[in-house]
Amino acid sequence: KKLVALQQELAKSAEVIMDGRDIGTCVLPEANVKVYLTADAKVRAKRRFDELSAKGEVCDIDKIEADIIERDHRDMNREISPLRQAEDAVLVDTSYMNIEEVESPAKEIITTSSEESNYDEDDEFEDEDEDFDEDEDFDEDFDEEDFDEGADI
């Protein structure tokens, strides 16, 4: 509950992009843009296996998949802030997408939502234009965990 309050305070004080399993339903249910990322547990296990293997860790892909399934079940059934898709969130299944293929619909959803709410990106970011490269900064913010079941961004 304290974390939710802290996240809500942060969102009140600045424009934010938040990633988490309960952001669209519990933390920021009134957010202008909600994207619910999902992927098949087997695919997520392979991604995690590859990530850990690249770091030189010895791991068991079947155990990783079992852990993912157990975590999803636990998070979906917890009393406080359960994992579920917000009714107004756009579902993006990333199972067979690479990072670039995930970025494209996410950017489109954000742009479309911004246009619908008369949001003018140029006004909002005019002081930051020199420091903000949309493609570069967007890439840096994504990592393999963003492909997890129920990641709201």
Tab-separated table of N, CA and C in Angstrom:
chain	number	residue	atom	x	y	z
A	1	LYS	N	0.830	-1.205	0.000
A	1	LYS	CA	0.000	0.000	0.000
A	1	LYS	C	0.863	1.252	0.000
A	2	LYS	N	1.974	1.205	0.723
A	2	LYS	CA	2.864	2.363	0.756
A	2	LYS	C	3.490	2.612	-0.605
A	3	LEU	N	3.873	1.531	-1.285
A	3	LEU	CA	4.465	1.661	-2.602
A	3	LEU	C	3.467	2.262	-3.588
A	4	VAL	N	2.226	1.821	-3.536
A	4	VAL	CA	1.186	2.356	-4.421
A	4	VAL	C	1.030	3.852	-4.179
A	5	ALA	N	0.979	4.261	-2.930
A	5	ALA	CA	0.842	5.688	-2.602
A	5	ALA	C	2.036	6.488	-3.118
A	6	LEU	N	3.226	5.945	-2.971
A	6	LEU	CA	4.435	6.608	-3.450
A	6	LEU	C	4.398	6.757	-4.971
A	7	GLN	N	4.002	5.697	-5.675
A	7	GLN	CA	3.918	5.738	-7.136
A	7	GLN	C	2.865	6.756	-7.586
A	8	GLN	N	1.752	6.814	-6.882
A	8	GLN	CA	0.698	7.772	-7.228
A	8	GLN	C	1.166	9.208	-7.020
A	9	GLU	N	1.901	9.450	-5.955
A	9	GLU	CA	2.447	10.785	-5.701
A	9	GLU	C	3.420	11.180	-6.800
A	10	LEU	N	4.260	10.256	-7.211
A	10	LEU	CA	5.205	10.518	-8.286
A	10	LEU	C	4.467	10.911	-9.559
A	11	ALA	N	3.414	10.184	-9.881
A	11	ALA	CA	2.647	10.452	-11.104
A	11	ALA	C	1.941	11.800	-11.043
A	12	LYS	N	1.579	12.262	-9.853
A	12	LYS	CA	0.941	13.569	-9.709
A	12	LYS	C	1.927	14.705	-9.954
A	13	SER	N	3.181	14.458	-9.633
A	13	SER	CA	4.174	15.529	-9.693
A	13	SER	C	4.898	15.634	-11.031
A	14	ALA	N	4.734	14.639	-11.898
A	14	ALA	CA	5.446	14.657	-13.177
A	14	ALA	C	4.769	13.730	-14.174
A	15	GLU	N	5.023	13.978	-15.460
A	15	GLU	CA	4.579	13.054	-16.496
A	15	GLU	C	5.447	11.809	-16.374
A	16	VAL	N	4.839	10.628	-16.302
A	16	VAL	CA	5.610	9.411	-16.089
A	16	VAL	C	5.162	8.297	-17.021
A	17	ILE	N	6.071	7.388	-17.245
A	17	ILE	CA	5.756	6.104	-17.860
A	17	ILE	C	6.114	5.085	-16.797
A	18	MET	N	5.139	4.301	-16.361
A	18	MET	CA	5.379	3.304	-15.326
A	18	MET	C	5.175	1.916	-15.888
A	19	ASP	N	5.941	0.997	-15.371
A	19	ASP	CA	5.914	-0.392	-15.793
A	19	ASP	C	5.707	-1.233	-14.542
A	20	GLY	N	4.706	-2.074	-14.565
A	20	GLY	CA	4.480	-2.937	-13.422
A	20	GLY	C	3.218	-3.748	-13.593
A	21	ARG	N	3.059	-4.719	-12.737
A	21	ARG	CA	1.956	-5.660	-12.865
A	21	ARG	C	0.615	-5.112	-12.400
A	22	ASP	N	0.606	-4.003	-11.679
A	22	ASP	CA	-0.657	-3.452	-11.188
A	22	ASP	C	-0.799	-1.965	-11.490
A	23	ILE	N	0.015	-1.441	-12.370
A	23	ILE	CA	0.007	-0.004	-12.645
A	23	ILE	C	-1.337	0.439	-13.232
A	24	GLY	N	-1.842	-0.248	-14.248
A	24	GLY	CA	-3.069	0.170	-14.920
A	24	GLY	C	-4.344	-0.090	-14.146
A	25	THR	N	-4.300	-0.974	-13.164
A	25	THR	CA	-5.524	-1.307	-12.425
A	25	THR	C	-5.555	-0.719	-11.013
A	26	CYS	N	-4.422	-0.643	-10.359
A	26	CYS	CA	-4.401	-0.207	-8.961
A	26	CYS	C	-3.660	1.110	-8.731
A	27	VAL	N	-2.517	1.247	-9.356
A	27	VAL	CA	-1.694	2.423	-9.099
A	27	VAL	C	-2.229	3.641	-9.840
A	28	LEU	N	-2.427	3.510	-11.138
A	28	LEU	CA	-2.892	4.627	-11.960
A	28	LEU	C	-4.082	4.208	-12.827
A	29	PRO	N	-5.209	3.880	-12.193
A	29	PRO	CA	-6.361	3.417	-12.977
A	29	PRO	C	-6.925	4.483	-13.915
A	30	GLU	N	-6.606	5.747	-13.691
A	30	GLU	CA	-7.090	6.828	-14.547
A	30	GLU	C	-6.057	7.268	-15.577
A	31	ALA	N	-4.985	6.502	-15.749
A	31	ALA	CA	-3.931	6.861	-16.703
A	31	ALA	C	-4.513	7.038	-18.102
A	32	ASN	N	-3.939	7.972	-18.861
A	32	ASN	CA	-4.402	8.235	-20.224
A	32	ASN	C	-4.106	7.096	-21.176
A	33	VAL	N	-2.985	6.437	-20.969
A	33	VAL	CA	-2.557	5.360	-21.857
A	33	VAL	C	-2.218	4.136	-21.017
A	34	LYS	N	-2.780	3.003	-21.395
A	34	LYS	CA	-2.475	1.742	-20.717
A	34	LYS	C	-2.207	0.681	-21.771
A	35	VAL	N	-1.048	0.053	-21.651
A	35	VAL	CA	-0.678	-1.031	-22.549
A	35	VAL	C	-0.400	-2.238	-21.668
A	36	TYR	N	-1.062	-3.338	-21.947
A	36	TYR	CA	-0.881	-4.562	-21.175
A	36	TYR	C	-0.079	-5.529	-22.037
A	37	LEU	N	1.182	-5.715	-21.654
A	37	LEU	CA	2.058	-6.626	-22.391
A	37	LEU	C	1.912	-8.033	-21.838
A	38	THR	N	1.825	-8.984	-22.726
A	38	THR	CA	1.749	-10.380	-22.316
A	38	THR	C	2.611	-11.207	-23.260
A	39	ALA	N	2.928	-12.410	-22.833
A	39	ALA	CA	3.660	-13.363	-23.671
A	39	ALA	C	3.463	-14.748	-23.082
A	40	ASP	N	3.533	-15.738	-23.917
A	40	ASP	CA	3.412	-17.126	-23.508
A	40	ASP	C	4.507	-17.467	-22.485
A	41	ALA	N	4.166	-18.232	-21.465
A	41	ALA	CA	5.122	-18.592	-20.413
A	41	ALA	C	6.358	-19.302	-20.971
A	42	LYS	N	6.173	-20.155	-21.954
A	42	LYS	CA	7.298	-20.881	-22.553
A	42	LYS	C	8.252	-19.905	-23.250
A	43	VAL	N	7.690	-18.927	-23.943
A	43	VAL	CA	8.504	-17.912	-24.623
A	43	VAL	C	9.234	-17.049	-23.596
A	44	ARG	N	8.538	-16.651	-22.543
A	44	ARG	CA	9.169	-15.845	-21.487
A	44	ARG	C	10.291	-16.621	-20.811
A	45	ALA	N	10.088	-17.915	-20.622
A	45	ALA	CA	11.133	-18.747	-20.009
A	45	ALA	C	12.363	-18.798	-20.901
A	46	LYS	N	12.151	-18.921	-22.208
A	46	LYS	CA	13.284	-18.951	-23.147
A	46	LYS	C	14.041	-17.631	-23.121
A	47	ARG	N	13.311	-16.525	-23.071
A	47	ARG	CA	13.965	-15.209	-23.007
A	47	ARG	C	14.806	-15.087	-21.734
A	48	ARG	N	14.236	-15.509	-20.626
A	48	ARG	CA	14.955	-15.430	-19.347
A	48	ARG	C	16.162	-16.367	-19.357
A	49	PHE	N	15.981	-17.567	-19.877
A	49	PHE	CA	17.072	-18.535	-19.998
A	49	PHE	C	18.224	-17.943	-20.814
A	50	ASP	N	17.893	-17.352	-21.966
A	50	ASP	CA	18.918	-16.741	-22.815
A	50	ASP	C	19.626	-15.595	-22.096
A	51	GLU	N	18.856	-14.788	-21.381
A	51	GLU	CA	19.429	-13.656	-20.637
A	51	GLU	C	20.410	-14.146	-19.565
A	52	LEU	N	19.996	-15.146	-18.795
A	52	LEU	CA	20.858	-15.681	-17.730
A	52	LEU	C	22.069	-16.403	-18.314
A	53	SER	N	21.850	-17.163	-19.368
A	53	SER	CA	22.956	-17.883	-20.013
A	53	SER	C	24.003	-16.919	-20.555
A	54	ALA	N	23.554	-15.804	-21.101
A	54	ALA	CA	24.475	-14.803	-21.639
A	54	ALA	C	25.347	-14.199	-20.542
A	55	LYS	N	24.846	-14.233	-19.316
A	55	LYS	CA	25.617	-13.734	-18.171
A	55	LYS	C	26.506	-14.825	-17.580
A	56	GLY	N	26.464	-16.014	-18.188
A	56	GLY	CA	27.287	-17.112	-17.717
A	56	GLY	C	26.661	-17.943	-16.614
A	57	GLU	N	25.396	-17.714	-16.320
A	57	GLU	CA	24.711	-18.475	-15.273
A	57	GLU	C	24.211	-19.802	-15.832
A	58	VAL	N	24.359	-20.839	-15.040
A	58	VAL	CA	23.823	-22.145	-15.412
A	58	VAL	C	22.376	-22.182	-14.918
A	59	CYS	N	21.454	-22.530	-15.807
A	59	CYS	CA	20.048	-22.528	-15.415
A	59	CYS	C	19.276	-23.618	-16.148
A	60	ASP	N	18.101	-23.899	-15.627
A	60	ASP	CA	17.226	-24.948	-16.142
A	60	ASP	C	15.973	-24.277	-16.708
A	61	ILE	N	15.778	-24.377	-18.015
A	61	ILE	CA	14.656	-23.706	-18.663
A	61	ILE	C	13.303	-24.197	-18.141
A	62	ASP	N	13.194	-25.480	-17.802
A	62	ASP	CA	11.930	-26.007	-17.273
A	62	ASP	C	11.616	-25.404	-15.906
A	63	LYS	N	12.630	-25.232	-15.069
A	63	LYS	CA	12.436	-24.607	-13.753
A	63	LYS	C	12.055	-23.138	-13.912
A	64	ILE	N	12.696	-22.470	-14.857
A	64	ILE	CA	12.368	-21.066	-15.113
A	64	ILE	C	10.908	-20.939	-15.526
A	65	GLU	N	10.466	-21.809	-16.436
A	65	GLU	CA	9.068	-21.764	-16.877
A	65	GLU	C	8.118	-22.044	-15.719
A	66	ALA	N	8.433	-23.039	-14.901
A	66	ALA	CA	7.587	-23.359	-13.744
A	66	ALA	C	7.516	-22.170	-12.783
A	67	ASP	N	8.642	-21.507	-12.575
A	67	ASP	CA	8.673	-20.325	-11.703
A	67	ASP	C	7.810	-19.195	-12.261
A	68	ILE	N	7.858	-19.001	-13.571
A	68	ILE	CA	7.053	-17.957	-14.213
A	68	ILE	C	5.563	-18.258	-14.048
A	69	ILE	N	5.187	-19.502	-14.291
A	69	ILE	CA	3.778	-19.901	-14.161
A	69	ILE	C	3.307	-19.738	-12.719
A	70	GLU	N	4.151	-20.145	-11.775
A	70	GLU	CA	3.794	-20.025	-10.347
A	70	GLU	C	3.671	-18.556	-9.949
A	71	ARG	N	4.594	-17.716	-10.416
A	71	ARG	CA	4.542	-16.283	-10.076
A	71	ARG	C	3.276	-15.650	-10.648
A	72	ASP	N	2.954	-15.969	-11.904
A	72	ASP	CA	1.738	-15.426	-12.508
A	72	ASP	C	0.508	-15.833	-11.703
A	73	HIS	N	0.428	-17.101	-11.347
A	73	HIS	CA	-0.721	-17.588	-10.571
A	73	HIS	C	-0.816	-16.861	-9.229
A	74	ARG	N	0.315	-16.760	-8.558
A	74	ARG	CA	0.348	-16.076	-7.253
A	74	ARG	C	-0.079	-14.613	-7.411
A	75	ASP	N	0.461	-13.929	-8.419
A	75	ASP	CA	0.149	-12.514	-8.610
A	75	ASP	C	-1.303	-12.295	-9.032
A	76	MET	N	-1.867	-13.202	-9.816
A	76	MET	CA	-3.260	-13.076	-10.246
A	76	MET	C	-4.236	-13.305	-9.092
A	77	ASN	N	-3.803	-14.039	-8.088
A	77	ASN	CA	-4.692	-14.403	-6.990
A	77	ASN	C	-4.395	-13.693	-5.676
A	78	ARG	N	-3.472	-12.742	-5.683
A	78	ARG	CA	-3.169	-12.031	-4.438
A	78	ARG	C	-4.303	-11.067	-4.107
A	79	GLU	N	-4.460	-10.801	-2.822
A	79	GLU	CA	-5.555	-9.959	-2.366
A	79	GLU	C	-5.336	-8.493	-2.727
A	80	ILE	N	-4.119	-8.013	-2.556
A	80	ILE	CA	-3.818	-6.611	-2.827
A	80	ILE	C	-3.142	-6.493	-4.189
A	81	SER	N	-3.680	-5.616	-5.012
A	81	SER	CA	-3.123	-5.322	-6.332
A	81	SER	C	-2.901	-6.567	-7.200
A	82	PRO	N	-3.929	-7.352	-7.445
A	82	PRO	CA	-3.735	-8.553	-8.266
A	82	PRO	C	-3.391	-8.211	-9.712
A	83	LEU	N	-2.694	-9.116	-10.339
A	83	LEU	CA	-2.340	-8.989	-11.748
A	83	LEU	C	-3.576	-9.243	-12.596
A	84	ARG	N	-3.967	-8.230	-13.358
A	84	ARG	CA	-5.050	-8.384	-14.322
A	84	ARG	C	-4.990	-7.220	-15.299
A	85	GLN	N	-5.519	-7.435	-16.465
A	85	GLN	CA	-5.535	-6.394	-17.484
A	85	GLN	C	-6.642	-5.400	-17.167
A	86	ALA	N	-6.322	-4.110	-17.203
A	86	ALA	CA	-7.344	-3.083	-17.037
A	86	ALA	C	-8.294	-3.160	-18.227
A	87	GLU	N	-9.566	-2.889	-17.977
A	87	GLU	CA	-10.564	-2.970	-19.049
A	87	GLU	C	-10.232	-2.067	-20.223
A	88	ASP	N	-9.604	-0.928	-19.947
A	88	ASP	CA	-9.300	0.027	-21.012
A	88	ASP	C	-7.851	-0.045	-21.503
A	89	ALA	N	-7.138	-1.088	-21.113
A	89	ALA	CA	-5.759	-1.261	-21.581
A	89	ALA	C	-5.748	-1.938	-22.943
A	90	VAL	N	-4.782	-1.558	-23.755
A	90	VAL	CA	-4.592	-2.194	-25.058
A	90	VAL	C	-3.683	-3.400	-24.842
A	91	LEU	N	-4.138	-4.560	-25.267
A	91	LEU	CA	-3.385	-5.806	-25.114
A	91	LEU	C	-2.386	-5.956	-26.258
A	92	VAL	N	-1.123	-6.202	-25.900
A	92	VAL	CA	-0.087	-6.480	-26.893
A	92	VAL	C	0.578	-7.793	-26.490
A	93	ASP	N	0.379	-8.825	-27.300
A	93	ASP	CA	1.004	-10.123	-27.054
A	93	ASP	C	2.382	-10.105	-27.713
A	94	THR	N	3.417	-10.133	-26.892
A	94	THR	CA	4.795	-10.024	-27.382
A	94	THR	C	5.447	-11.377	-27.628
A	95	SER	N	4.671	-12.448	-27.570
A	95	SER	CA	5.233	-13.795	-27.657
A	95	SER	C	6.177	-13.978	-28.839
A	96	TYR	N	5.802	-13.482	-29.963
A	96	TYR	CA	6.618	-13.717	-31.150
A	96	TYR	C	7.108	-12.406	-31.758
A	97	MET	N	7.399	-11.442	-30.872
A	97	MET	CA	7.916	-10.144	-31.296
A	97	MET	C	9.306	-9.930	-30.716
A	98	ASN	N	10.137	-9.225	-31.467
A	98	ASN	CA	11.396	-8.770	-30.896
A	98	ASN	C	11.154	-7.368	-30.333
A	99	ILE	N	12.169	-6.780	-29.742
A	99	ILE	CA	11.982	-5.495	-29.069
A	99	ILE	C	11.492	-4.407	-30.028
A	100	GLU	N	12.003	-4.392	-31.241
A	100	GLU	CA	11.581	-3.378	-32.202
A	100	GLU	C	10.100	-3.547	-32.557
A	101	GLU	N	9.669	-4.797	-32.651
A	101	GLU	CA	8.265	-5.063	-32.977
A	101	GLU	C	7.339	-4.718	-31.818
A	102	VAL	N	7.837	-4.700	-30.611
A	102	VAL	CA	7.034	-4.291	-29.450
A	102	VAL	C	6.955	-2.766	-29.398
A	103	GLU	N	8.052	-2.114	-29.704
A	103	GLU	CA	8.088	-0.651	-29.658
A	103	GLU	C	7.076	-0.030	-30.605
A	104	SER	N	6.953	-0.572	-31.792
A	104	SER	CA	6.103	0.019	-32.811
A	104	SER	C	4.645	0.163	-32.357
A	105	PRO	N	3.989	-0.909	-31.897
A	105	PRO	CA	2.607	-0.717	-31.445
A	105	PRO	C	2.518	0.139	-30.182
A	106	ALA	N	3.519	0.057	-29.316
A	106	ALA	CA	3.499	0.872	-28.100
A	106	ALA	C	3.543	2.353	-28.467
A	107	LYS	N	4.437	2.713	-29.376
A	107	LYS	CA	4.521	4.109	-29.824
A	107	LYS	C	3.229	4.549	-30.495
A	108	GLU	N	2.665	3.663	-31.313
A	108	GLU	CA	1.422	4.000	-32.010
A	108	GLU	C	0.284	4.225	-31.008
A	109	ILE	N	0.191	3.386	-30.012
A	109	ILE	CA	-0.854	3.525	-28.981
A	109	ILE	C	-0.687	4.852	-28.248
A	110	ILE	N	0.541	5.176	-27.897
A	110	ILE	CA	0.814	6.432	-27.182
A	110	ILE	C	0.492	7.626	-28.066
A	111	THR	N	0.916	7.584	-29.315
A	111	THR	CA	0.666	8.684	-30.247
A	111	THR	C	-0.824	8.865	-30.485
A	112	THR	N	-1.528	7.766	-30.732
A	112	THR	CA	-2.970	7.828	-30.976
A	112	THR	C	-3.695	8.387	-29.767
A	113	SER	N	-3.336	7.908	-28.588
A	113	SER	CA	-3.970	8.391	-27.368
A	113	SER	C	-3.673	9.867	-27.153
A	114	SER	N	-2.447	10.262	-27.441
A	114	SER	CA	-2.059	11.662	-27.285
A	114	SER	C	-2.859	12.551	-28.218
A	115	GLU	N	-3.050	12.116	-29.453
A	115	GLU	CA	-3.816	12.892	-30.427
A	115	GLU	C	-5.276	12.998	-29.992
A	116	GLU	N	-5.811	11.911	-29.464
A	116	GLU	CA	-7.203	11.917	-29.022
A	116	GLU	C	-7.432	12.835	-27.840
A	117	SER	N	-6.404	13.015	-27.003
A	117	SER	CA	-6.560	13.876	-25.833
A	117	SER	C	-6.010	15.278	-26.092
A	118	ASN	N	-5.762	15.596	-27.391
A	118	ASN	CA	-5.219	16.895	-27.779
A	118	ASN	C	-3.888	17.190	-27.114
A	119	TYR	N	-3.133	16.177	-26.867
A	119	TYR	CA	-1.814	16.307	-26.261
A	119	TYR	C	-0.834	16.701	-27.338
A	120	ASP	N	-0.043	17.723	-27.109
A	120	ASP	CA	0.932	18.187	-28.085
A	120	ASP	C	2.327	17.886	-27.579
A	121	GLU	N	2.944	16.850	-28.155
A	121	GLU	CA	4.282	16.426	-27.717
A	121	GLU	C	5.287	17.554	-27.806
A	122	ASP	N	5.184	18.386	-28.867
A	122	ASP	CA	6.161	19.463	-29.044
A	122	ASP	C	6.103	20.451	-27.887
A	123	ASP	N	4.897	20.765	-27.413
A	123	ASP	CA	4.777	21.675	-26.280
A	123	ASP	C	5.341	21.055	-25.018
A	124	GLU	N	5.028	19.797	-24.790
A	124	GLU	CA	5.438	19.121	-23.559
A	124	GLU	C	6.949	18.969	-23.450
A	125	PHE	N	7.610	18.696	-24.568
A	125	PHE	CA	9.030	18.378	-24.526
A	125	PHE	C	9.912	19.433	-25.195
A	126	GLU	N	9.379	20.644	-25.442
A	126	GLU	CA	10.158	21.588	-26.212
A	126	GLU	C	11.486	21.940	-25.564
A	127	ASP	N	11.580	21.982	-24.247
A	127	ASP	CA	12.840	22.297	-23.585
A	127	ASP	C	13.801	21.124	-23.598
A	128	GLU	N	13.297	19.930	-23.868
A	128	GLU	CA	14.124	18.744	-23.797
A	128	GLU	C	14.500	18.195	-25.166
A	129	ASP	N	14.079	18.853	-26.252
A	129	ASP	CA	14.307	18.324	-27.587
A	129	ASP	C	15.746	17.920	-27.845
A	130	GLU	N	16.704	18.709	-27.409
A	130	GLU	CA	18.102	18.396	-27.678
A	130	GLU	C	18.546	17.114	-26.991
A	131	ASP	N	17.987	16.827	-25.835
A	131	ASP	CA	18.417	15.672	-25.055
A	131	ASP	C	17.603	14.422	-25.330
A	132	PHE	N	16.493	14.537	-26.033
A	132	PHE	CA	15.581	13.413	-26.176
A	132	PHE	C	15.582	12.904	-27.604
A	133	ASP	N	16.094	11.709	-27.801
A	133	ASP	CA	16.025	11.019	-29.075
A	133	ASP	C	15.009	9.913	-28.886
A	134	GLU	N	13.821	10.067	-29.478
A	134	GLU	CA	12.715	9.149	-29.209
A	134	GLU	C	13.106	7.693	-29.379
A	135	ASP	N	13.745	7.362	-30.504
A	135	ASP	CA	14.098	5.965	-30.745
A	135	ASP	C	15.154	5.484	-29.765
A	136	GLU	N	16.185	6.280	-29.538
A	136	GLU	CA	17.270	5.862	-28.651
A	136	GLU	C	16.785	5.732	-27.206
A	137	ASP	N	16.077	6.748	-26.699
A	137	ASP	CA	15.640	6.712	-25.310
A	137	ASP	C	14.586	5.641	-25.077
A	138	PHE	N	13.728	5.407	-26.064
A	138	PHE	CA	12.705	4.374	-25.913
A	138	PHE	C	13.363	3.010	-25.805
A	139	ASP	N	14.383	2.762	-26.641
A	139	ASP	CA	15.096	1.483	-26.602
A	139	ASP	C	15.734	1.244	-25.247
A	140	GLU	N	16.347	2.261	-24.666
A	140	GLU	CA	17.068	2.096	-23.413
A	140	GLU	C	16.143	1.733	-22.255
A	141	ASP	N	14.877	2.134	-22.343
A	141	ASP	CA	13.962	1.889	-21.240
A	141	ASP	C	13.374	0.488	-21.249
A	142	PHE	N	13.474	-0.232	-22.357
A	142	PHE	CA	12.942	-1.580	-22.437
A	142	PHE	C	14.011	-2.597	-22.101
A	143	ASP	N	13.647	-3.625	-21.377
A	143	ASP	CA	14.525	-4.772	-21.196
A	143	ASP	C	13.655	-6.015	-21.189
A	144	GLU	N	14.263	-7.169	-21.050
A	144	GLU	CA	13.523	-8.427	-21.150
A	144	GLU	C	12.372	-8.513	-20.151
A	145	GLU	N	12.509	-7.921	-18.967
A	145	GLU	CA	11.441	-8.006	-17.974
A	145	GLU	C	10.176	-7.294	-18.437
A	146	ASP	N	10.306	-6.349	-19.382
A	146	ASP	CA	9.136	-5.646	-19.885
A	146	ASP	C	8.228	-6.547	-20.701
A	147	PHE	N	8.708	-7.743	-21.058
A	147	PHE	CA	7.906	-8.682	-21.812
A	147	PHE	C	7.113	-9.596	-20.883
A	148	ASP	N	7.243	-9.422	-19.577
A	148	ASP	CA	6.562	-10.269	-18.616
A	148	ASP	C	5.056	-10.179	-18.744
A	149	GLU	N	4.405	-11.219	-18.290
A	149	GLU	CA	2.952	-11.247	-18.243
A	149	GLU	C	2.467	-10.063	-17.424
A	150	GLY	N	1.572	-9.303	-18.026
A	150	GLY	CA	0.915	-8.253	-17.273
A	150	GLY	C	1.733	-7.018	-17.025
A	151	ALA	N	2.773	-6.797	-17.770
A	151	ALA	CA	3.518	-5.562	-17.571
A	151	ALA	C	2.724	-4.432	-18.194
A	152	ASP	N	2.252	-3.501	-17.391
A	152	ASP	CA	1.571	-2.315	-17.881
A	152	ASP	C	2.616	-1.251	-18.095
A	153	ILE	N	2.587	-0.656	-19.286
A	153	ILE	CA	3.506	0.462	-19.505
A	153	ILE	C	2.735	1.678	-19.913
